[in-house]
Amino acid sequence: MEWKNEYARWDQFEDLDADLKENLVTISDDEQALEDAFYKNLEFGTGGMRGKLGPGTNRMNIYTIRRAAEGMARYISEKGEQWKSRGVVIAYDSRYMSKEFSVETARVLGRHGIQAYVFTSLRPTPELSFAVRYLHAAGGVVITASHNPPEYNGFKAYNEDGGQLPPDQAKEMIDFVNQVDNELSVEAADQEELEASGLLKWIDKEVDNPYMEALKSVNVNPQLTKQASDLNIVFTPLHGTARTLVEDGLKQMGLENVHIVEEQAAPDPEFSTVESPNPEEHQAFTMAIEQGKLIGADILIGTDPDADRMGVAVPDESGEYKVLTGNQTGALMLDYLLSQKTDLPENAIMIKTIVTSEFGRIIADSYDVASLDTLTGFKFIGEKIKEYEESGEYQFIFGYEESYGYLIKEFARDKDAVQAAMLSAELAAYWKSKGKTLLEALDELYQRHGYFLEDLQSIKMEGKSGAEKIQDIMDSFRNESLNEVGGVKVLSVEDYTTLTREFTEDHSSETINLPKANVLKFILEDNCWFCLRPSGTEPKIKFYFGVKSSSRENSEKRLADIKQAVNDKLSTIV
């Protein structure tokens, strides 16, 4: 078997890193573990790469990092000496090996004569996005696995605009990465020599300070927040990178009544107080809720380890805290931003993804603001911001996705949990000044526009066999005609591998004007839909559901019926 040859190549490599060698010996008698570690190269995709730490071609380690960095170095070198001198900014989070992987990346880039700017300590992903733009760099890298479990890490690549690589650029870099045949032979320059020559520069305040200055523009109503001294906030960075910037950003707005969940304040690669360091998971708010109840907090804010995702929880009428979904928080943000702007541009546009609630589109419509759907992934939103900035066709006003990612001001080109934390706190202050909670404000929006409810179901399927099962699920839903789901008629099916929208009634079709992706979306009657999408960063397949009706009760029943029908079909496949 081919994987055995790859294993032998590593096992016989005399200069193999000592820790990786020891780990390799530990699994040497476990054929299944060896196969999973060596059956393929860890895929470098459109978002970079992400995987479990450990020895092997299908793992995150210094050699697979060097392979990715070598591909990036060749990509930049082909563009010429000016690009090499502009350099690459590198940031990292609190995970195992994050700083080491950052240095390895800089060493490989330096071997090619490419300037590297590396933060002296951990920084959030959105600050990396800002730093690339601020330093006029040729690109950027963040070493992070976002909200994955502790055994994961990753390498995210950014372009000169500070956004994750869109498909065309990603394909070019992927081709260079795939040309690297032997990750064990990639050369890296000496760190001290790079520092002495200036090809490796350590950075911190020279980027922190301008980023903090840019954050001031997120504050829609400074007079309101400076008078909101009674707003009681609990914040948890979930052992990640956001504490300093969020605290300082809120203080800059005049919001100083901020209580940190101290047990989760320090960086911790084990994320020891949570099952998952993901604000999408309600359990991540357990400690914040306990603290919130003790002090009567108006809003709880949580950010993931690399601070690109943010979630909030707010008290209901009985004092129990409810975690809002990304769709709900996004709807509240969008409505607030549009309602407060007296000088809204005529060509304003809101951008969301195909799996984000239609609630946002309806809200934008009510303010005569255009809206656009992109594929899942904030890189597509960032790409559109740049396109509109250059063409002048539209003025970006807000971008978001259901997975707790928001961007208010385009000085960053990736989702920004620091910006989102600030706007969420301002939202809470605004509605508190009106005598209402965010839940009451959300209910007002529902009454005005209809009861939009959504849900997400993820199924984890790890390893080679898991990847095959995920493809079986996609093939089955793709090939079997569905006329109704949960008693709701199917109007059309959108297949993003063929970029076609086929209408159920007459089998006519039309072209979808988006990049290709392995995604299926079923459009049902009455503004209902569901979507299947294998995750690009985790061994999961995700099912997204969305419904709308005139009442919460009807929407809840409709959502349950559609989910049940999809799960019944799923049970016949898996």
Coordinates of C-alpha atoms in Angstrom, one line a residue:
M1 CA 0.0 0.0 0.0
E2 CA 1.2 3.5 -0.9
W3 CA 0.8 4.8 2.7
K4 CA 3.3 2.2 3.9
N5 CA 6.0 3.7 1.6
E6 CA 5.3 7.2 3.0
Y7 CA 5.6 5.8 6.5
A8 CA 8.9 4.1 5.7
R9 CA 10.2 7.4 4.2
W10 CA 9.5 9.2 7.5
D11 CA 10.7 6.3 9.7
Q12 CA 14.0 6.1 7.9
F13 CA 14.6 9.8 7.8
E14 CA 17.7 10.3 10.0
D15 CA 17.2 13.9 10.8
L16 CA 13.5 13.6 11.8
D17 CA 12.5 15.9 14.6
A18 CA 13.0 14.1 17.9
D19 CA 9.5 14.7 19.3
L20 CA 7.9 13.5 16.0
K21 CA 10.2 10.5 16.0
E22 CA 9.0 9.6 19.5
N23 CA 5.4 10.0 18.5
L24 CA 5.9 7.9 15.4
V25 CA 7.4 5.1 17.5
T26 CA 4.3 5.3 19.8
I27 CA 1.9 4.5 16.9
S28 CA 4.2 2.1 15.1
D29 CA 2.1 -0.9 16.0
D30 CA -1.3 0.7 15.2
E31 CA -1.8 0.2 11.5
Q32 CA -5.1 2.2 11.4
A33 CA -3.4 5.2 13.0
L34 CA -0.5 4.9 10.6
E35 CA -2.7 4.7 7.6
D36 CA -4.7 7.8 8.6
A37 CA -1.4 9.7 9.3
F38 CA 0.1 8.8 5.9
Y39 CA -2.6 7.9 3.4
K40 CA -2.5 11.3 1.8
N41 CA -0.9 14.7 2.1
L42 CA -2.7 17.1 4.4
E43 CA -4.8 19.0 1.9
F44 CA -4.0 22.6 1.2
G45 CA -7.3 23.9 0.1
T46 CA -8.9 27.3 -0.5
G47 CA -8.7 28.2 3.2
G48 CA -5.2 26.9 3.7
M49 CA -4.9 23.7 5.7
R50 CA -6.0 22.4 9.1
G51 CA -5.5 19.0 10.8
K52 CA -4.4 17.1 13.8
L53 CA -0.9 17.6 15.3
G54 CA 1.5 14.7 15.0
P55 CA 3.9 12.8 12.6
G56 CA 2.8 12.1 9.1
T57 CA 2.0 13.6 5.7
N58 CA -1.7 14.0 6.8
R59 CA -0.8 15.8 10.1
M60 CA 0.2 19.3 11.2
N61 CA 3.9 19.3 12.0
I62 CA 7.0 21.3 11.1
Y63 CA 7.4 19.5 7.8
T64 CA 3.9 19.9 6.5
I65 CA 4.1 23.6 7.6
R66 CA 7.4 23.9 5.7
R67 CA 5.7 22.4 2.6
A68 CA 2.8 25.0 2.8
A69 CA 5.3 27.8 3.4
E70 CA 7.5 26.6 0.5
G71 CA 4.4 26.7 -1.8
M72 CA 3.6 30.3 -0.6
A73 CA 7.2 31.3 -1.1
R74 CA 7.2 30.0 -4.7
Y75 CA 3.9 31.8 -5.3
I76 CA 5.3 35.1 -4.1
S77 CA 8.7 34.7 -5.8
E78 CA 7.1 34.2 -9.2
K79 CA 5.6 37.7 -8.8
G80 CA 9.0 39.3 -8.6
E81 CA 11.4 41.1 -6.2
Q82 CA 8.9 43.8 -5.2
W83 CA 6.5 41.3 -3.9
K84 CA 9.3 39.5 -2.0
S85 CA 10.4 42.8 -0.4
R86 CA 6.8 43.6 0.6
G87 CA 6.8 40.5 2.6
V88 CA 4.4 38.3 4.6
V89 CA 2.8 39.1 8.0
I90 CA 2.5 36.1 10.3
A91 CA 0.2 35.8 13.4
Y92 CA -0.6 32.9 15.6
D93 CA -3.0 31.9 18.4
S94 CA -2.7 30.1 21.7
R95 CA -2.6 26.5 20.3
Y96 CA 0.1 23.9 20.7
M97 CA 3.0 24.7 18.3
S98 CA 1.5 27.9 17.0
K99 CA 4.6 30.1 17.7
E100 CA 6.9 27.3 16.5
F101 CA 5.0 27.0 13.2
S102 CA 5.1 30.8 12.8
V103 CA 8.8 30.8 13.0
E104 CA 9.1 27.8 10.7
T105 CA 7.0 29.7 8.1
A106 CA 9.3 32.7 8.4
R107 CA 12.4 30.6 8.1
V108 CA 11.2 29.0 4.8
L109 CA 10.1 32.4 3.4
G110 CA 13.5 33.8 4.5
R111 CA 15.3 31.1 2.6
H112 CA 13.7 32.6 -0.5
G113 CA 14.7 36.1 0.4
I114 CA 11.1 37.0 1.4
Q115 CA 10.5 39.5 4.2
A116 CA 8.6 38.2 7.2
Y117 CA 6.8 40.2 9.9
V118 CA 6.0 38.1 12.9
F119 CA 4.0 39.2 15.9
T120 CA 6.0 38.9 19.2
S121 CA 3.0 37.2 20.9
L122 CA -0.4 35.8 20.0
R123 CA -2.8 38.1 18.0
P124 CA -6.3 37.7 16.6
T125 CA -6.9 36.8 13.0
P126 CA -8.7 40.1 12.2
E127 CA -5.6 42.0 13.4
L128 CA -3.5 39.9 10.9
S129 CA -5.9 40.9 8.2
F130 CA -5.5 44.6 9.2
A131 CA -1.8 44.3 9.4
V132 CA -1.4 42.9 5.9
R133 CA -3.2 46.0 4.6
Y134 CA -1.5 48.4 7.0
L135 CA 2.0 47.2 6.2
H136 CA 1.2 46.9 2.4
A137 CA 2.4 43.3 2.6
A138 CA 2.2 40.8 -0.2
G139 CA 0.2 38.4 2.0
G140 CA -0.3 36.9 5.4
V141 CA -0.5 33.7 7.4
V142 CA -2.3 32.9 10.6
I143 CA -1.4 29.8 12.5
T144 CA -4.7 28.7 14.0
A145 CA -7.3 26.0 14.0
S146 CA -9.9 28.5 15.0
H147 CA -12.4 26.7 17.2
N148 CA -11.3 23.1 16.6
P149 CA -10.4 20.8 19.5
P150 CA -6.9 21.1 21.2
E151 CA -5.3 18.4 19.1
Y152 CA -5.7 20.5 15.9
N153 CA -3.7 23.4 14.4
G154 CA -3.8 25.1 11.0
F155 CA -2.2 27.4 8.4
K156 CA -4.5 30.1 6.9
A157 CA -3.2 32.1 3.9
Y158 CA -4.1 35.7 3.1
N159 CA -3.7 37.8 0.0
E160 CA -2.4 41.4 -0.3
D161 CA -5.9 42.7 0.4
G162 CA -6.0 41.1 3.8
G163 CA -8.6 38.5 2.8
Q164 CA -8.4 34.8 2.7
L165 CA -7.4 33.6 -0.8
P166 CA -10.4 33.6 -3.3
P167 CA -10.6 30.5 -5.6
D168 CA -8.4 31.7 -8.5
Q169 CA -5.6 32.9 -6.2
A170 CA -6.0 29.8 -4.0
K171 CA -5.7 27.5 -7.0
E172 CA -2.4 29.2 -8.0
M173 CA -0.9 28.8 -4.5
I174 CA -2.3 25.2 -4.2
D175 CA -0.5 24.3 -7.4
F176 CA 2.8 25.5 -6.0
V177 CA 2.2 23.7 -2.7
N178 CA 1.4 20.4 -4.6
Q179 CA 4.6 20.7 -6.6
V180 CA 6.6 20.2 -3.3
D181 CA 7.2 16.5 -3.6
N182 CA 9.1 15.9 -0.4
E183 CA 8.2 17.9 2.7
L184 CA 11.2 16.4 4.6
S185 CA 13.6 18.1 2.2
V186 CA 12.3 21.7 2.3
E187 CA 15.1 24.0 3.4
A188 CA 14.6 26.7 6.0
A189 CA 17.0 29.5 6.8
D190 CA 18.6 30.0 10.3
Q191 CA 16.4 32.2 12.5
E192 CA 19.2 34.3 14.0
E193 CA 20.7 35.0 10.6
L194 CA 17.3 36.2 9.3
E195 CA 16.9 38.4 12.4
A196 CA 20.3 39.9 11.8
S197 CA 19.7 40.6 8.1
G198 CA 16.3 42.1 8.9
L199 CA 14.4 39.5 6.8
L200 CA 12.6 38.5 10.0
K201 CA 11.1 41.4 11.9
W202 CA 9.2 41.1 15.1
I203 CA 6.2 43.4 15.4
D204 CA 3.6 44.4 18.0
K205 CA 2.6 48.0 19.0
E206 CA 3.4 49.5 15.6
V207 CA 0.3 47.5 14.3
D208 CA -1.7 47.3 17.6
N209 CA -2.0 51.0 18.0
P210 CA -3.3 51.8 14.4
Y211 CA -5.7 48.8 14.7
M212 CA -7.1 50.3 17.9
E213 CA -7.4 53.7 16.2
A214 CA -9.4 52.0 13.3
L215 CA -11.7 50.4 15.8
K216 CA -13.0 53.8 16.8
S217 CA -15.0 53.9 13.5
V218 CA -17.1 50.9 14.6
N219 CA -18.7 53.0 17.3
V220 CA -21.9 54.2 15.7
N221 CA -23.1 56.5 18.5
P222 CA -20.2 57.5 20.7
Q223 CA -22.5 59.8 22.8
L224 CA -24.7 56.8 23.6
T225 CA -21.9 54.5 24.8
K226 CA -20.1 57.2 26.8
Q227 CA -23.3 57.7 28.8
A228 CA -23.9 53.9 29.2
S229 CA -21.9 53.5 32.4
D230 CA -24.6 51.3 33.9
L231 CA -24.2 48.7 31.0
N232 CA -23.0 45.5 32.7
I233 CA -20.9 43.3 30.4
V234 CA -19.3 39.8 30.9
F235 CA -16.6 38.8 28.4
T236 CA -14.8 35.6 27.9
P237 CA -12.0 35.1 25.3
L238 CA -12.3 31.3 25.8
H239 CA -8.5 30.9 26.4
G240 CA -7.7 32.7 23.1
T241 CA -6.4 35.9 21.7
A242 CA -9.1 38.5 22.2
R243 CA -8.9 39.7 25.8
T244 CA -6.7 42.8 25.4
L245 CA -8.2 44.2 22.2
V246 CA -11.8 43.6 23.3
E247 CA -11.3 45.2 26.7
D248 CA -9.4 48.1 25.3
G249 CA -12.0 48.5 22.5
L250 CA -14.9 48.6 24.9
K251 CA -13.0 51.0 27.2
Q252 CA -12.3 53.2 24.2
M253 CA -16.1 53.5 23.6
G254 CA -16.7 54.5 27.2
L255 CA -17.9 51.0 28.3
E256 CA -15.8 50.2 31.4
N257 CA -18.1 48.0 33.4
V258 CA -16.6 44.9 31.8
H259 CA -16.2 41.7 33.9
I260 CA -13.7 39.1 32.5
V261 CA -14.3 35.4 33.1
E262 CA -10.9 35.0 34.7
E263 CA -10.9 31.2 34.5
Q264 CA -11.0 31.5 30.7
A265 CA -8.9 34.7 30.4
A266 CA -5.4 33.2 30.0
P267 CA -4.3 31.5 26.8
D268 CA -4.5 27.8 27.2
P269 CA -3.9 25.3 24.3
E270 CA -6.0 22.7 26.1
F271 CA -9.0 25.0 26.4
S272 CA -9.5 23.2 29.7
T273 CA -12.7 24.8 30.9
V274 CA -14.8 24.0 27.8
E275 CA -15.8 21.0 25.7
S276 CA -15.2 23.1 22.6
P277 CA -13.7 26.7 22.4
N278 CA -16.5 27.7 20.1
P279 CA -19.1 30.4 21.0
E280 CA -21.5 28.6 18.6
E281 CA -21.7 25.9 21.2
H282 CA -23.9 26.9 24.1
Q283 CA -21.7 25.1 26.7
A284 CA -18.9 27.5 26.0
F285 CA -21.0 30.2 27.8
T286 CA -21.5 28.1 31.0
M287 CA -19.0 30.1 33.1
A288 CA -20.0 33.4 31.6
I289 CA -23.7 32.6 32.4
E290 CA -22.8 31.8 36.0
Q291 CA -20.9 35.1 36.4
G292 CA -23.6 37.0 34.5
K293 CA -26.3 35.8 37.0
L294 CA -24.1 36.8 40.0
I295 CA -23.7 40.4 38.8
G296 CA -26.9 40.9 36.7
A297 CA -25.1 41.3 33.4
D298 CA -27.0 42.9 30.5
I299 CA -24.9 41.0 27.9
L300 CA -22.4 38.1 27.8
I301 CA -19.8 38.2 25.0
G302 CA -17.6 35.2 23.9
T303 CA -14.9 34.9 21.2
D304 CA -13.2 31.9 19.8
P305 CA -9.4 31.3 20.1
D306 CA -8.3 33.3 17.1
A307 CA -11.1 35.9 17.6
D308 CA -12.8 35.9 14.3
R309 CA -16.1 34.5 15.7
M310 CA -18.2 36.0 18.4
G311 CA -21.3 35.0 20.2
V312 CA -23.6 36.7 22.7
A313 CA -26.1 35.7 25.4
V314 CA -28.7 37.9 26.9
P315 CA -31.2 37.6 29.8
D316 CA -34.9 36.7 29.2
E317 CA -37.8 37.9 31.3
S318 CA -37.0 35.3 34.0
G319 CA -33.3 36.2 34.2
E320 CA -32.1 33.1 32.3
Y321 CA -29.5 33.7 29.7
K322 CA -30.2 32.7 26.1
V323 CA -27.4 32.4 23.6
L324 CA -28.4 34.1 20.3
T325 CA -27.7 32.4 17.0
G326 CA -25.4 34.0 14.5
N327 CA -28.4 34.7 12.3
Q328 CA -30.2 36.5 15.1
T329 CA -27.2 38.6 16.2
G330 CA -26.5 39.5 12.6
A331 CA -30.1 40.6 12.1
L332 CA -30.0 42.8 15.1
M333 CA -26.6 44.3 14.1
L334 CA -27.9 45.0 10.5
D335 CA -31.1 46.6 11.6
Y336 CA -29.3 48.8 14.1
L337 CA -26.7 49.9 11.6
L338 CA -29.2 50.8 9.0
S339 CA -31.7 52.5 11.4
Q340 CA -28.9 54.7 12.8
K341 CA -27.5 55.9 9.6
T342 CA -28.9 59.2 8.4
D343 CA -26.5 59.3 5.4
L344 CA -27.0 55.8 4.1
P345 CA -25.4 55.6 0.6
E346 CA -27.8 55.0 -2.3
N347 CA -25.6 52.1 -3.4
A348 CA -25.3 50.5 0.0
I349 CA -25.1 46.7 0.0
M350 CA -25.2 44.0 2.7
I351 CA -23.4 40.7 1.9
K352 CA -24.2 37.3 3.4
T353 CA -23.7 33.7 2.5
I354 CA -26.0 31.1 0.9
V355 CA -26.5 29.3 4.2
T356 CA -27.2 32.5 6.2
S357 CA -30.8 33.4 7.0
E358 CA -33.0 35.2 4.6
F359 CA -33.9 37.5 7.6
G360 CA -31.0 39.8 6.7
R361 CA -32.2 40.2 3.1
I362 CA -35.7 41.1 4.3
I363 CA -34.3 43.7 6.7
A364 CA -32.0 45.2 4.1
D365 CA -35.0 45.4 1.7
S366 CA -37.0 47.3 4.2
Y367 CA -34.3 50.0 4.2
D368 CA -33.9 49.9 0.4
V369 CA -30.5 48.4 0.7
A370 CA -29.2 45.9 -1.8
S371 CA -28.1 42.4 -0.7
L372 CA -25.9 39.7 -2.1
D373 CA -25.3 36.0 -1.4
T374 CA -21.8 34.5 -1.6
L375 CA -20.6 30.9 -1.1
T376 CA -19.9 29.9 2.5
G377 CA -16.6 31.4 3.7
F378 CA -15.7 34.9 4.6
K379 CA -13.1 35.1 1.8
F380 CA -16.0 35.5 -0.7
I381 CA -17.4 38.4 1.3
G382 CA -13.9 40.0 1.4
E383 CA -13.4 39.4 -2.3
K384 CA -16.7 41.3 -3.1
I385 CA -15.7 44.2 -0.8
K386 CA -12.5 44.7 -2.8
E387 CA -14.4 44.3 -6.1
Y388 CA -17.0 47.0 -5.1
E389 CA -14.3 49.2 -3.7
E390 CA -12.5 49.2 -7.1
S391 CA -15.6 49.5 -9.3
G392 CA -17.7 51.9 -7.1
E393 CA -20.8 49.9 -8.0
Y394 CA -21.8 49.4 -4.3
Q395 CA -20.7 50.7 -0.9
F396 CA -20.2 47.8 1.6
I397 CA -22.3 48.4 4.7
F398 CA -22.2 45.0 6.6
G399 CA -21.2 41.4 6.0
Y400 CA -22.0 38.3 8.0
E401 CA -22.5 34.6 8.1
E402 CA -24.5 32.3 10.3
S403 CA -21.4 30.8 11.9
Y404 CA -20.9 33.8 14.2
G405 CA -18.8 35.8 11.7
Y406 CA -19.4 39.6 11.2
L407 CA -17.6 42.5 9.6
I408 CA -18.7 46.1 10.2
K409 CA -15.9 48.2 8.9
E410 CA -13.7 47.0 6.0
F411 CA -10.3 48.0 7.5
A412 CA -10.2 44.2 8.0
R413 CA -11.2 41.8 5.3
D414 CA -12.0 38.8 7.4
K415 CA -14.7 38.3 10.1
D416 CA -13.7 40.3 13.1
A417 CA -14.9 39.3 16.6
V418 CA -13.3 42.5 18.1
Q419 CA -15.5 44.7 15.9
A420 CA -18.5 42.5 16.6
A421 CA -18.0 42.6 20.4
M422 CA -17.9 46.3 20.3
L423 CA -21.1 46.6 18.2
S424 CA -22.9 44.0 20.3
A425 CA -22.2 46.0 23.4
E426 CA -23.4 49.2 21.7
L427 CA -26.5 47.3 20.7
A428 CA -27.2 46.3 24.3
A429 CA -26.6 49.9 25.4
Y430 CA -29.0 51.2 22.8
W431 CA -31.8 48.9 23.6
K432 CA -31.3 49.2 27.4
S433 CA -31.7 53.0 26.9
K434 CA -35.1 52.1 25.4
G435 CA -36.0 49.9 28.3
K436 CA -35.6 46.7 26.3
T437 CA -33.3 43.6 26.1
L438 CA -31.9 42.3 22.9
L439 CA -34.4 39.4 23.0
E440 CA -37.2 42.0 23.1
A441 CA -35.6 43.9 20.2
L442 CA -35.3 40.6 18.3
D443 CA -39.0 39.9 18.9
E444 CA -39.9 43.3 17.5
L445 CA -38.0 42.4 14.3
Y446 CA -39.8 39.1 14.1
Q447 CA -43.2 40.8 14.5
R448 CA -42.3 43.3 11.7
H449 CA -40.8 40.9 9.2
G450 CA -41.9 37.3 10.1
Y451 CA -40.6 34.5 12.3
F452 CA -37.3 33.3 10.7
L453 CA -35.9 30.3 12.4
E454 CA -32.7 28.4 11.5
D455 CA -30.8 25.4 12.7
L456 CA -27.5 23.6 11.9
Q457 CA -26.7 19.9 12.3
S458 CA -23.2 18.7 12.0
I459 CA -22.1 15.0 11.6
K460 CA -18.5 14.2 12.4
M461 CA -17.0 11.5 10.2
E462 CA -13.2 11.3 10.6
G463 CA -10.5 9.6 8.6
K464 CA -10.6 8.0 5.2
S465 CA -13.8 6.1 5.8
G466 CA -15.5 9.2 7.1
A467 CA -14.6 11.2 3.9
E468 CA -16.1 8.4 1.8
K469 CA -19.3 8.4 3.9
I470 CA -19.7 12.1 3.5
Q471 CA -19.4 11.8 -0.3
D472 CA -22.0 8.9 -0.2
I473 CA -24.4 11.3 1.5
M474 CA -23.8 14.1 -1.0
D475 CA -24.2 11.6 -4.0
S476 CA -27.5 10.2 -2.6
F477 CA -29.1 13.6 -2.1
R478 CA -27.8 14.8 -5.4
N479 CA -29.1 11.8 -7.4
E480 CA -32.5 11.1 -5.8
S481 CA -35.3 13.5 -6.7
L482 CA -37.2 15.0 -3.8
N483 CA -40.6 16.5 -4.5
E484 CA -41.4 17.4 -0.9
V485 CA -39.6 17.5 2.5
G486 CA -41.5 17.4 5.8
G487 CA -44.8 18.2 4.0
V488 CA -43.3 21.3 2.2
K489 CA -43.0 21.3 -1.6
V490 CA -39.5 21.5 -3.2
L491 CA -39.4 24.3 -5.7
S492 CA -35.9 24.0 -6.9
V493 CA -32.5 22.4 -6.2
E494 CA -29.2 24.3 -6.4
D495 CA -26.2 22.2 -7.2
Y496 CA -23.0 24.3 -6.8
T497 CA -20.8 21.6 -8.4
T498 CA -22.5 22.2 -11.7
L499 CA -23.7 25.7 -10.9
T500 CA -27.2 24.9 -12.0
R501 CA -30.6 25.7 -10.4
E502 CA -33.1 23.1 -11.5
F503 CA -36.8 23.8 -11.0
T504 CA -38.8 20.8 -9.8
E505 CA -42.1 21.5 -11.6
D506 CA -40.9 21.6 -15.2
H507 CA -37.3 20.5 -14.8
S508 CA -36.0 23.7 -16.4
S509 CA -32.7 25.1 -15.2
E510 CA -30.7 28.3 -15.0
T511 CA -27.1 29.1 -14.2
I512 CA -25.8 30.1 -10.8
N513 CA -23.3 32.9 -11.0
L514 CA -20.9 31.8 -8.2
P515 CA -17.7 29.7 -8.0
K516 CA -18.1 25.9 -7.9
A517 CA -18.4 24.1 -4.6
N518 CA -19.6 20.8 -3.3
V519 CA -22.9 22.2 -1.9
L520 CA -26.5 21.3 -2.5
K521 CA -29.4 23.6 -1.5
F522 CA -33.0 22.7 -1.7
I523 CA -35.4 25.7 -2.0
L524 CA -38.9 24.9 -0.6
E525 CA -42.2 26.7 -0.5
D526 CA -42.9 29.6 1.9
N527 CA -39.3 30.8 2.3
C528 CA -38.1 27.4 3.6
W529 CA -34.9 25.7 2.6
F530 CA -32.2 23.3 3.6
C531 CA -28.6 22.9 2.5
L532 CA -25.9 20.2 2.6
R533 CA -22.2 21.1 2.7
P534 CA -19.1 19.1 3.7
S535 CA -16.9 21.3 5.9
G536 CA -13.8 22.6 4.3
T537 CA -11.8 22.7 7.5
E538 CA -13.2 19.8 9.7
P539 CA -14.1 16.1 9.0
K540 CA -17.8 17.0 9.1
I541 CA -20.8 17.3 6.9
K542 CA -23.2 20.1 7.8
F543 CA -26.9 20.4 7.3
Y544 CA -28.4 23.9 7.4
F545 CA -32.1 24.6 7.8
G546 CA -34.2 27.7 7.4
V547 CA -37.9 28.4 7.7
K548 CA -40.3 31.4 8.0
S549 CA -43.9 31.7 9.0
S550 CA -46.2 34.2 10.7
S551 CA -45.7 32.9 14.2
R552 CA -42.9 31.3 16.3
E553 CA -45.0 28.2 17.0
N554 CA -45.6 27.6 13.3
S555 CA -41.9 28.2 12.4
E556 CA -40.8 25.8 15.2
K557 CA -43.1 23.0 13.9
R558 CA -42.1 23.5 10.3
L559 CA -38.4 23.5 11.2
A560 CA -38.9 20.2 13.2
D561 CA -40.8 18.6 10.4
I562 CA -38.2 19.4 7.7
K563 CA -35.3 18.3 10.0
Q564 CA -37.0 15.0 10.7
A565 CA -37.6 14.3 7.0
V566 CA -34.0 15.0 6.2
N567 CA -32.7 12.8 9.1
D568 CA -35.1 10.0 8.0
K569 CA -33.5 10.0 4.6
L570 CA -30.0 10.3 6.1
S571 CA -30.6 7.2 8.2
T572 CA -31.2 5.1 5.0
I573 CA -27.8 6.2 3.7
V574 CA -25.5 5.9 6.8

